[in-house]
PDB file of C-alpha atoms and ligand atoms in Angstrom:
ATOM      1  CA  UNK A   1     106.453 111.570 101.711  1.00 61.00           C
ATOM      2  CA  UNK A   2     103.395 109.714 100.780  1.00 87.00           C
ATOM      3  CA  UNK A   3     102.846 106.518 103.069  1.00 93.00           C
ATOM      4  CA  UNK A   4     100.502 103.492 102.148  1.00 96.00           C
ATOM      5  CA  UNK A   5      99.020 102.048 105.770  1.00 93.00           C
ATOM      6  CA  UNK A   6     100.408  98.981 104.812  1.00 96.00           C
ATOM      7  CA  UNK A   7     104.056 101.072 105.944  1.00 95.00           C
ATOM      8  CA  UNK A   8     104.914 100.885 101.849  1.00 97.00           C
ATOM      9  CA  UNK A   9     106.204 104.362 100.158  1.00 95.00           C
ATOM     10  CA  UNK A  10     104.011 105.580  97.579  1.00 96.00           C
ATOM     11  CA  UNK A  11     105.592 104.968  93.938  1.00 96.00           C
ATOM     12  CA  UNK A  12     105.156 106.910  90.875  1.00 95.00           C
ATOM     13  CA  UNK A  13     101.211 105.414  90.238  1.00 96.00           C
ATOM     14  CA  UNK A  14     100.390 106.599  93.772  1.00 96.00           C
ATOM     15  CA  UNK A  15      99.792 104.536  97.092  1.00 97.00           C
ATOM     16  CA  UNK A  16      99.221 100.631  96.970  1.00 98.00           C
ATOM     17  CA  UNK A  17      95.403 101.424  96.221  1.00 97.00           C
ATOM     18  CA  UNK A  18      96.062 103.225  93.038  1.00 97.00           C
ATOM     19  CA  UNK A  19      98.006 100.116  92.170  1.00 98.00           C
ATOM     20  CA  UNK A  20      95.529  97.998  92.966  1.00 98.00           C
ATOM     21  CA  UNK A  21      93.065  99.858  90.695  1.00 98.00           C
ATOM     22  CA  UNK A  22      95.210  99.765  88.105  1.00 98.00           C
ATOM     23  CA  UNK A  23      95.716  96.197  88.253  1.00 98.00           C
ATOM     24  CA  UNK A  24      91.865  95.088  88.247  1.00 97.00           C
ATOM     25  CA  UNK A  25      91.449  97.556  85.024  1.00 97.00           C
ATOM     26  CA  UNK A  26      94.306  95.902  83.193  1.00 98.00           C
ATOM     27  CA  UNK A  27      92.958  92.558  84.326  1.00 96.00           C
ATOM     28  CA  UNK A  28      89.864  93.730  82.664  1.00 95.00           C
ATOM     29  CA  UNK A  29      91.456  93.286  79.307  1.00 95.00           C
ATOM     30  CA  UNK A  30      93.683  91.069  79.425  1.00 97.00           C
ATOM     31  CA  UNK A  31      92.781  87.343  80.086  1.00 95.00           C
ATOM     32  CA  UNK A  32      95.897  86.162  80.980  1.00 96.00           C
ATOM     33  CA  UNK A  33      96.811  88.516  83.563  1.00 97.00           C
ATOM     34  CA  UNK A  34      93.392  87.921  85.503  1.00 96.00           C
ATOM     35  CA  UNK A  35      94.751  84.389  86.124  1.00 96.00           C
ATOM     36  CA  UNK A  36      96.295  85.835  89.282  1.00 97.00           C
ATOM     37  CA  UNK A  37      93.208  87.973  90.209  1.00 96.00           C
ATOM     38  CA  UNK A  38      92.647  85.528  93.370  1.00 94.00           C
ATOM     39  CA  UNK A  39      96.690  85.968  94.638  1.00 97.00           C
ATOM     40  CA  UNK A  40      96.506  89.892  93.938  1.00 98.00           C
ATOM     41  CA  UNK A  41      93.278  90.515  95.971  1.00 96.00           C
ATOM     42  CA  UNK A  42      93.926  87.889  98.710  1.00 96.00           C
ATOM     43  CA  UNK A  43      97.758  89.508  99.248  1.00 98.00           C
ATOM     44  CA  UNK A  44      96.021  93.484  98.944  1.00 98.00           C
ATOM     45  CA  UNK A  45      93.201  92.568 101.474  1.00 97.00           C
ATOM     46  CA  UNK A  46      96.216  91.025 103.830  1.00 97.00           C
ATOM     47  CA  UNK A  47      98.293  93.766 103.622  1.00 97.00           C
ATOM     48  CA  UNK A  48      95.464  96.449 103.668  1.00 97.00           C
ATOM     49  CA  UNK A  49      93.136  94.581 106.667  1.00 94.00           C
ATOM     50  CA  UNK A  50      91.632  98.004 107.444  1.00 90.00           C
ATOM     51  CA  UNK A  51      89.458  97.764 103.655  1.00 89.00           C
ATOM     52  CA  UNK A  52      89.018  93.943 104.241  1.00 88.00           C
ATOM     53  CA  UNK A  53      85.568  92.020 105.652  1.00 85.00           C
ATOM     54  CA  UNK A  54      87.297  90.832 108.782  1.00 85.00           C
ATOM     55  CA  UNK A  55      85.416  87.316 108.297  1.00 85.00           C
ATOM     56  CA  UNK A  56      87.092  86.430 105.018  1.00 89.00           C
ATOM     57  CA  UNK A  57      90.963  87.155 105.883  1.00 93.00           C
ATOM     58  CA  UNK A  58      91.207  83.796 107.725  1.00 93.00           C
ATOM     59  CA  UNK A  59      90.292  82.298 104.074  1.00 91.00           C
ATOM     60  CA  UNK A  60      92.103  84.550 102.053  1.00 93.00           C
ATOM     61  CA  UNK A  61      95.421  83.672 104.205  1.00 95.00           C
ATOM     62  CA  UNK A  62      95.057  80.066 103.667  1.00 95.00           C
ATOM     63  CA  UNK A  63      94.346  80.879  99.885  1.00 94.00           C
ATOM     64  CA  UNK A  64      97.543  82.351  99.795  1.00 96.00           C
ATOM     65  CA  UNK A  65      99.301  79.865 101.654  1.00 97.00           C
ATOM     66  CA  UNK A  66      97.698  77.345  99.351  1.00 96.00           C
ATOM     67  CA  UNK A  67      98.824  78.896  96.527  1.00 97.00           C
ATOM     68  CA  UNK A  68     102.416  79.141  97.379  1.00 98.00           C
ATOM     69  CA  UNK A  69     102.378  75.567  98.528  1.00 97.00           C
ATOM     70  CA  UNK A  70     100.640  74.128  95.545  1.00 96.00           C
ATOM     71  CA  UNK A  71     100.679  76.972  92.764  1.00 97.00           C
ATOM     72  CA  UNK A  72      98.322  78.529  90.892  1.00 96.00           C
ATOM     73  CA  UNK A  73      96.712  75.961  89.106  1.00 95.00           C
ATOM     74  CA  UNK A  74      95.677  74.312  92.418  1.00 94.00           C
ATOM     75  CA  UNK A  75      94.364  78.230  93.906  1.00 94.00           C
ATOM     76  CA  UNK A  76      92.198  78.696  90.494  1.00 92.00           C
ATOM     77  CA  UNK A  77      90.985  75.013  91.044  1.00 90.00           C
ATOM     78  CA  UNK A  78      89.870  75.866  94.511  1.00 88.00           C
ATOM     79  CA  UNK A  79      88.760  79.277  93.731  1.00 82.00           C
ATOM     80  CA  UNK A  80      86.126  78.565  91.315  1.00 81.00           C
ATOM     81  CA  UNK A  81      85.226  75.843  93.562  1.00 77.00           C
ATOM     82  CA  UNK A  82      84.191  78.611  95.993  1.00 74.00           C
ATOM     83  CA  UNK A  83      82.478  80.555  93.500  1.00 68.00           C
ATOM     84  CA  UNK A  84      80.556  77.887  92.383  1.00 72.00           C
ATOM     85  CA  UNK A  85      79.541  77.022  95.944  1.00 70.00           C
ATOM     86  CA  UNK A  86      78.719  80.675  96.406  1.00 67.00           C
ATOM     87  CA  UNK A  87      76.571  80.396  93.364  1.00 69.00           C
ATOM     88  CA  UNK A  88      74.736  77.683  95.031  1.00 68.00           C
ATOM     89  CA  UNK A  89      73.552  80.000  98.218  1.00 63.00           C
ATOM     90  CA  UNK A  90      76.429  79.064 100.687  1.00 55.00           C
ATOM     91  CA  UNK A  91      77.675  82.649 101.073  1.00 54.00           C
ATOM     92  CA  UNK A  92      78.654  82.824 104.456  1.00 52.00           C
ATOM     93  CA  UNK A  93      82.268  82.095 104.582  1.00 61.00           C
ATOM     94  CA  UNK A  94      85.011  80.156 102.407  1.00 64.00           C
ATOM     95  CA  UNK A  95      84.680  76.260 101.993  1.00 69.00           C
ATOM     96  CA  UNK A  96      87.713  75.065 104.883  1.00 70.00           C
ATOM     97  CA  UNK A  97      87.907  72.073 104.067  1.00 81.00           C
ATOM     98  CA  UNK A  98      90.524  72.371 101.171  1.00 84.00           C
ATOM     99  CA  UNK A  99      92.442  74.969 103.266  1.00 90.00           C
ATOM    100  CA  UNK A 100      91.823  73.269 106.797  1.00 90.00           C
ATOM    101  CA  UNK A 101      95.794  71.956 106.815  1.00 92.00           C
ATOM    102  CA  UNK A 102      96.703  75.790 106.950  1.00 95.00           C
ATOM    103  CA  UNK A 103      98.066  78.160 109.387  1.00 93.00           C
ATOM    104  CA  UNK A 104      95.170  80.613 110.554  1.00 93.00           C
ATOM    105  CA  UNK A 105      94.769  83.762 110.805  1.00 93.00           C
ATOM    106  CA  UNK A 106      97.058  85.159 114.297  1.00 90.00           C
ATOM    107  CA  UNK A 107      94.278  86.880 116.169  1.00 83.00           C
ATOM    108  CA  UNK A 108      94.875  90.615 117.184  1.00 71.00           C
ATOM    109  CA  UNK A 109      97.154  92.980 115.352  1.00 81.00           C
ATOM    110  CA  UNK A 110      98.514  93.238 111.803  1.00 89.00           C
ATOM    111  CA  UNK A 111     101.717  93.709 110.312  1.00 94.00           C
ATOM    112  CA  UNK A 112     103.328  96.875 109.481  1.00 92.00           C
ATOM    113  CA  UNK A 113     105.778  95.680 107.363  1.00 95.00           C
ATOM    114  CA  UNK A 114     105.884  93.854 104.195  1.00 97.00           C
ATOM    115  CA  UNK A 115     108.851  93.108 102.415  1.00 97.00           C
ATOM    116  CA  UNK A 116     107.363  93.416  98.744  1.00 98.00           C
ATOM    117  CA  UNK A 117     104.520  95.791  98.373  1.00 98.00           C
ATOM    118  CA  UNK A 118     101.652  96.527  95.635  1.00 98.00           C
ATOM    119  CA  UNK A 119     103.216 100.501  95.813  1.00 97.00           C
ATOM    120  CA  UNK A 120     106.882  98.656  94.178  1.00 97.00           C
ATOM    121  CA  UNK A 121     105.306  97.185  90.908  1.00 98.00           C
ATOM    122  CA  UNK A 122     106.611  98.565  88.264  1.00 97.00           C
ATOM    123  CA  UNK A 123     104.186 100.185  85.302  1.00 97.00           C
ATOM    124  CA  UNK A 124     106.041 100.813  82.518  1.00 96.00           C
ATOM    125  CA  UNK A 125     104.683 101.959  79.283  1.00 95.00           C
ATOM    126  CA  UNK A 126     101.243 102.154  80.912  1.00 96.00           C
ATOM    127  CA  UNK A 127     101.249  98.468  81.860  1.00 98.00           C
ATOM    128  CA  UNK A 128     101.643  95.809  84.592  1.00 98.00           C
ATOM    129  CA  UNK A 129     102.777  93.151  82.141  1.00 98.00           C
ATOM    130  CA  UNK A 130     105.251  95.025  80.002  1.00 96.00           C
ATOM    131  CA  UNK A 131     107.860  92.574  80.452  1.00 96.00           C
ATOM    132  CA  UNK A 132     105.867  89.584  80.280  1.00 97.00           C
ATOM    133  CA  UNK A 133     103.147  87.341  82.222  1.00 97.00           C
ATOM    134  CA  UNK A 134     105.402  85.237  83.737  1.00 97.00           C
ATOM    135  CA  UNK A 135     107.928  88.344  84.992  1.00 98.00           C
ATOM    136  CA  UNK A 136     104.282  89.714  86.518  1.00 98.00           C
ATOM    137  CA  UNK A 137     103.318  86.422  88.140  1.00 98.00           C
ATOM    138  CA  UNK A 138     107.119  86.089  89.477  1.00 98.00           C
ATOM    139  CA  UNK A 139     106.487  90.014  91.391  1.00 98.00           C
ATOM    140  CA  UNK A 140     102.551  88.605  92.769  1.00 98.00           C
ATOM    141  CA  UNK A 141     104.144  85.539  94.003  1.00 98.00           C
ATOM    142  CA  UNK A 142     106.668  87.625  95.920  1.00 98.00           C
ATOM    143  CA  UNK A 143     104.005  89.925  97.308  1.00 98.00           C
ATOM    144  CA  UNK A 144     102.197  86.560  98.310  1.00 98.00           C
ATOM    145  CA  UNK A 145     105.550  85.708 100.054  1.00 98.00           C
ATOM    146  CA  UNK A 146     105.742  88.716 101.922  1.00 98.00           C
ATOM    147  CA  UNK A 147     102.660  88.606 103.057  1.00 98.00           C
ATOM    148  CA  UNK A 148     101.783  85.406 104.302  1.00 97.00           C
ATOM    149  CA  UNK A 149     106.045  86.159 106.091  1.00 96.00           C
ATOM    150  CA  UNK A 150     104.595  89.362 107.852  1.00 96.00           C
ATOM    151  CA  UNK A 151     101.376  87.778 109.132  1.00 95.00           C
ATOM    152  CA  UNK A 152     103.234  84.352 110.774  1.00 92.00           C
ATOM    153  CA  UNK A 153     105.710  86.888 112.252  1.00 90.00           C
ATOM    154  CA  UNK A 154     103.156  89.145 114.070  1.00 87.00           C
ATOM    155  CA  UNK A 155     102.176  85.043 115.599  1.00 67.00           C
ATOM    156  CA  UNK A 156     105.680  84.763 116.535  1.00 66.00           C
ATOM    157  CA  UNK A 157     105.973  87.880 117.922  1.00 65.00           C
ATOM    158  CA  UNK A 158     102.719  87.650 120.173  1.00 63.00           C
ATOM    159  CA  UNK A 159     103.902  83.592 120.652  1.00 64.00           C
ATOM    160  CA  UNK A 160     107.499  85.209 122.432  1.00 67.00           C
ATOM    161  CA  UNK A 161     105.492  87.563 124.281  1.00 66.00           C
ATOM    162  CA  UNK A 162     103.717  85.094 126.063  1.00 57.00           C
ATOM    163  CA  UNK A 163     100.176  86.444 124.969  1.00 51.00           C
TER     164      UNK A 163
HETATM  165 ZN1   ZN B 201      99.815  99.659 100.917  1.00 55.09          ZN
END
């Protein structure tokens, strides 16, 4: 059987990067759908560290931890906040100081386990959002959930083993 690295079984569409493929090209064309574009590549990077720029995940683990604290409103806010900083030359690394009350990123080690994975959406009739936005924003925040759940447990873990 198929595995994704993230330790998800591959569904009908493929492994969690045919997903995530899929996603961005529906995104593409549909406005309303790209509102969660930050939560959906900040929770794929997260759960797929081995195609992420090491550098960023600290940020893109407070993003998500931000988002599920505040919502998405507050992520877009601070998202294009960041783009327009990166705009301005600062490309280095995210802006901390909107995420700076956040839990970082545990050093050493990654998950292997997520409870909700991008490999479990459902596609039906060729699309993400078949049974509505809000349905698909309901499954991203769950993936967000799981993810940001996996990362603080590999801290816990490494916290009880005295490392
Ligand atoms: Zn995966």
């Amino acid at each position: 059987m198929d595995q994704c690295d993230c330790g998800a079984i591959a569904g009908p569409l493929g492994v969690c990067v045919d997903y995530y493929h899929g996603i961005l090209a529906e995104e593409q064309a549909d406005p309303r759908m790209g509102r969660w574009h930050a939560p959906v590549v900040c929770a794929y990077l997260l759960q797929h560290p081995s195609r992420a720029h090491e550098k960023y995940l600290d940020g893109q683990f407070r993003l998500l931890q931000l988002y599920l604290d505040k919502g998405l409103d507050a992520l877009l806010r601070v998202a294009a906040h960041q783009v327009a900083r990166n705009k301005h030359g600062a490309r280095s690394s995210y802006d901390m100081a909107p995420l700076a009350a956040y839990t970082p990123l545990p050093p050493g080690g990654s998950p292997s386990h997520f409870r909700a994975t991008f490999s479990g959406l459902p596609f039906r009739e060729g699309s993400f959002v078949s049974d509505g936005h809000l349905a698909y924003g309901h499954r991203i925040e769950t993936i967000a959930e799981a993810t940001v759940e996996s990362w603080r447990s590999v801290r816990a873990t490494q916290e009880s083993q005295g490392r």
